[in-house]
Short mmCIF file of C-alpha atoms in Angstrom, two decimals:
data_model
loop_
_atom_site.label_atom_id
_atom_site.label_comp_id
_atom_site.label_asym_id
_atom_site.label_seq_id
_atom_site.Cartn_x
_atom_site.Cartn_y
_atom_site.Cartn_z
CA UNK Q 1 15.98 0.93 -4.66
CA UNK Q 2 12.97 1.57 -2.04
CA UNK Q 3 9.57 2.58 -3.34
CA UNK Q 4 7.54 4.44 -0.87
CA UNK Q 5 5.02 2.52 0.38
CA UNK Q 6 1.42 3.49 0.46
CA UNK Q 7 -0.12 4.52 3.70
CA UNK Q 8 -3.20 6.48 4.21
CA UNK Q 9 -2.70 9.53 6.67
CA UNK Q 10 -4.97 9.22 9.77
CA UNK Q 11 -6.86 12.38 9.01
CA UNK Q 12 -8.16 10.27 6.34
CA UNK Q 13 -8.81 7.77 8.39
CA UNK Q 14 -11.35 9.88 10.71
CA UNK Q 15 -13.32 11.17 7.60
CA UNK Q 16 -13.69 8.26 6.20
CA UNK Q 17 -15.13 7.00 9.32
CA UNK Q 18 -17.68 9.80 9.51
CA UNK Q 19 -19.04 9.00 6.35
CA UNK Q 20 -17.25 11.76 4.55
CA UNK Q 21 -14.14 11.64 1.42
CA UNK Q 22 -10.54 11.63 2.02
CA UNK Q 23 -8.76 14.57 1.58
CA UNK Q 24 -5.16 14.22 1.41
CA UNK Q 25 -4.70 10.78 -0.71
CA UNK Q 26 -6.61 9.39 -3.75
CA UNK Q 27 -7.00 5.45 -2.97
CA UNK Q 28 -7.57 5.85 0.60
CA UNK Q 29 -10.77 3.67 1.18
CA UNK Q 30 -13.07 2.36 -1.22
CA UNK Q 31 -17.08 2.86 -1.94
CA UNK Q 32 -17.26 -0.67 -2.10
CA UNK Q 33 -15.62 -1.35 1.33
CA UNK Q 34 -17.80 0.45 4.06
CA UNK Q 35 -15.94 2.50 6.84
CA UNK Q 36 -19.07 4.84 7.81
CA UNK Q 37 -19.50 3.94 11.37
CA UNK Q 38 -22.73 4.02 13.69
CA UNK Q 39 -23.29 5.24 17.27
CA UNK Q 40 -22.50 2.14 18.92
CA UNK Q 41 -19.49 1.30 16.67
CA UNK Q 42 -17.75 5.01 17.40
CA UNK Q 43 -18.10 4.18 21.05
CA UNK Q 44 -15.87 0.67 20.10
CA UNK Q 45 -13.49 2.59 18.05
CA UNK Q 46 -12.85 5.02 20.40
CA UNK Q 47 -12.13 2.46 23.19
CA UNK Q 48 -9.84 1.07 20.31
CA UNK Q 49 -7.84 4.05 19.69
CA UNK Q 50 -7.11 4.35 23.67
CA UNK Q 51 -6.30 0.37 23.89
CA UNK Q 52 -4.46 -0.47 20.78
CA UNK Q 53 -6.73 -3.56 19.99
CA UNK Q 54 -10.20 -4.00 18.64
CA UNK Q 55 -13.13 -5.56 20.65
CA UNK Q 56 -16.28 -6.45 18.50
CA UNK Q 57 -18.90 -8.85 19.54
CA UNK Q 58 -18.66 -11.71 17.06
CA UNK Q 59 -17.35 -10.68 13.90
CA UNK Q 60 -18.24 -7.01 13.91
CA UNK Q 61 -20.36 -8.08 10.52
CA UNK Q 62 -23.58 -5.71 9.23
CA UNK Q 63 -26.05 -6.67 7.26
CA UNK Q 64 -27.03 -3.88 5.71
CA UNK Q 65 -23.76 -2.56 5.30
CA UNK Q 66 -22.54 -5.88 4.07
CA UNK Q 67 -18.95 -6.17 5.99
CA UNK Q 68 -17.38 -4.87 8.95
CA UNK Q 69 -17.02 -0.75 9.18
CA UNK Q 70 -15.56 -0.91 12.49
CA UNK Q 71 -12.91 -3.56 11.60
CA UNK Q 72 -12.12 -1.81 8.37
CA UNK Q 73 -11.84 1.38 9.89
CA UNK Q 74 -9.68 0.22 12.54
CA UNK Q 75 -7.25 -1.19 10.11
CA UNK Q 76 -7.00 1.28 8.06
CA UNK Q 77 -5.99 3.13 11.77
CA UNK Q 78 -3.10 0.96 11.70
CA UNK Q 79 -1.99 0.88 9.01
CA UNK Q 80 -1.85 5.01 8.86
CA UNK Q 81 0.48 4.93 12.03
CA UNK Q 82 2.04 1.73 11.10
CA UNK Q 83 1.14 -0.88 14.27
CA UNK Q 84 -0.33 -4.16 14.26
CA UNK Q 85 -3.83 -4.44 13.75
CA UNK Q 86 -5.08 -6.73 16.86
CA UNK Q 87 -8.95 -7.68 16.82
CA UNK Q 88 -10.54 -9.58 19.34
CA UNK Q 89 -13.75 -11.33 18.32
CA UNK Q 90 -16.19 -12.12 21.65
CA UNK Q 91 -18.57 -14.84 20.71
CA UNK Q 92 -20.67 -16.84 23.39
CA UNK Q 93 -18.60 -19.98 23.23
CA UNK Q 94 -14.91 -19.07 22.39
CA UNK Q 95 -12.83 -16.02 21.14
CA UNK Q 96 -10.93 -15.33 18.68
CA UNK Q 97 -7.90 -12.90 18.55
CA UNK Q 98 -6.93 -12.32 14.90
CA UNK Q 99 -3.62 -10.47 14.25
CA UNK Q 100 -2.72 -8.33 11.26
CA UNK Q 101 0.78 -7.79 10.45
CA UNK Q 102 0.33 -6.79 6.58
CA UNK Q 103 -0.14 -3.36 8.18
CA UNK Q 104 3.85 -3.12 9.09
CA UNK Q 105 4.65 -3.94 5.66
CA UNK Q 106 7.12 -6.43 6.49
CA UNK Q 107 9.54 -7.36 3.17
#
């Protein structure tokens, strides 16, 4: 027997990335993980969402937010349409591509 596996919807997705509460699912981010993003991170996720794959200088990591918003959001992005989550990270002296497949739910 299959249990339906839990994906948040995308609309979710976009409030959460505006700072606001999903709608449609309960468990769809987390106050602890931040997914509010700034000017300059919209711009990146919006050149994500017409890609397919994440470009962040270094490791996309705030300060003040304490983790990655962009990176989380994008995930979460993948996970609601059910792709691989692809993040390159630009640093001065190499890159790094990191590849999610937890986001196909793979048995």
């Amino acid at each position: 027997m299959r249990t339906k596996v839990f994906r948040p919807f995308l609309d979710d997705v976009e409030r959460l990335s505006y700072g606001q509460g999903a709608k449609k699912q309960r468990g769809t981010g987390s106050r602890f993980v931040c997914h509010r993003l700034n000017r300059d991170e919209r711009k990146l996720y919006d050149l994500a969402k017409q890609a397919g794959y994440l470009t962040v200088r270094g490791t996309g990591y705030r300060k003040e937010r304490k983790g990655s918003p962009v990176c989380n959001t994008f995930r979460q992005r993948c996970d609601a349409l059910e792709e691989i989550c692809v993040i390159v990270e630009k640093r001065a002296d190499t890159d790094t591509l990191i590849i999610d497949f937890s986001t196909l739910r793979v048995r």
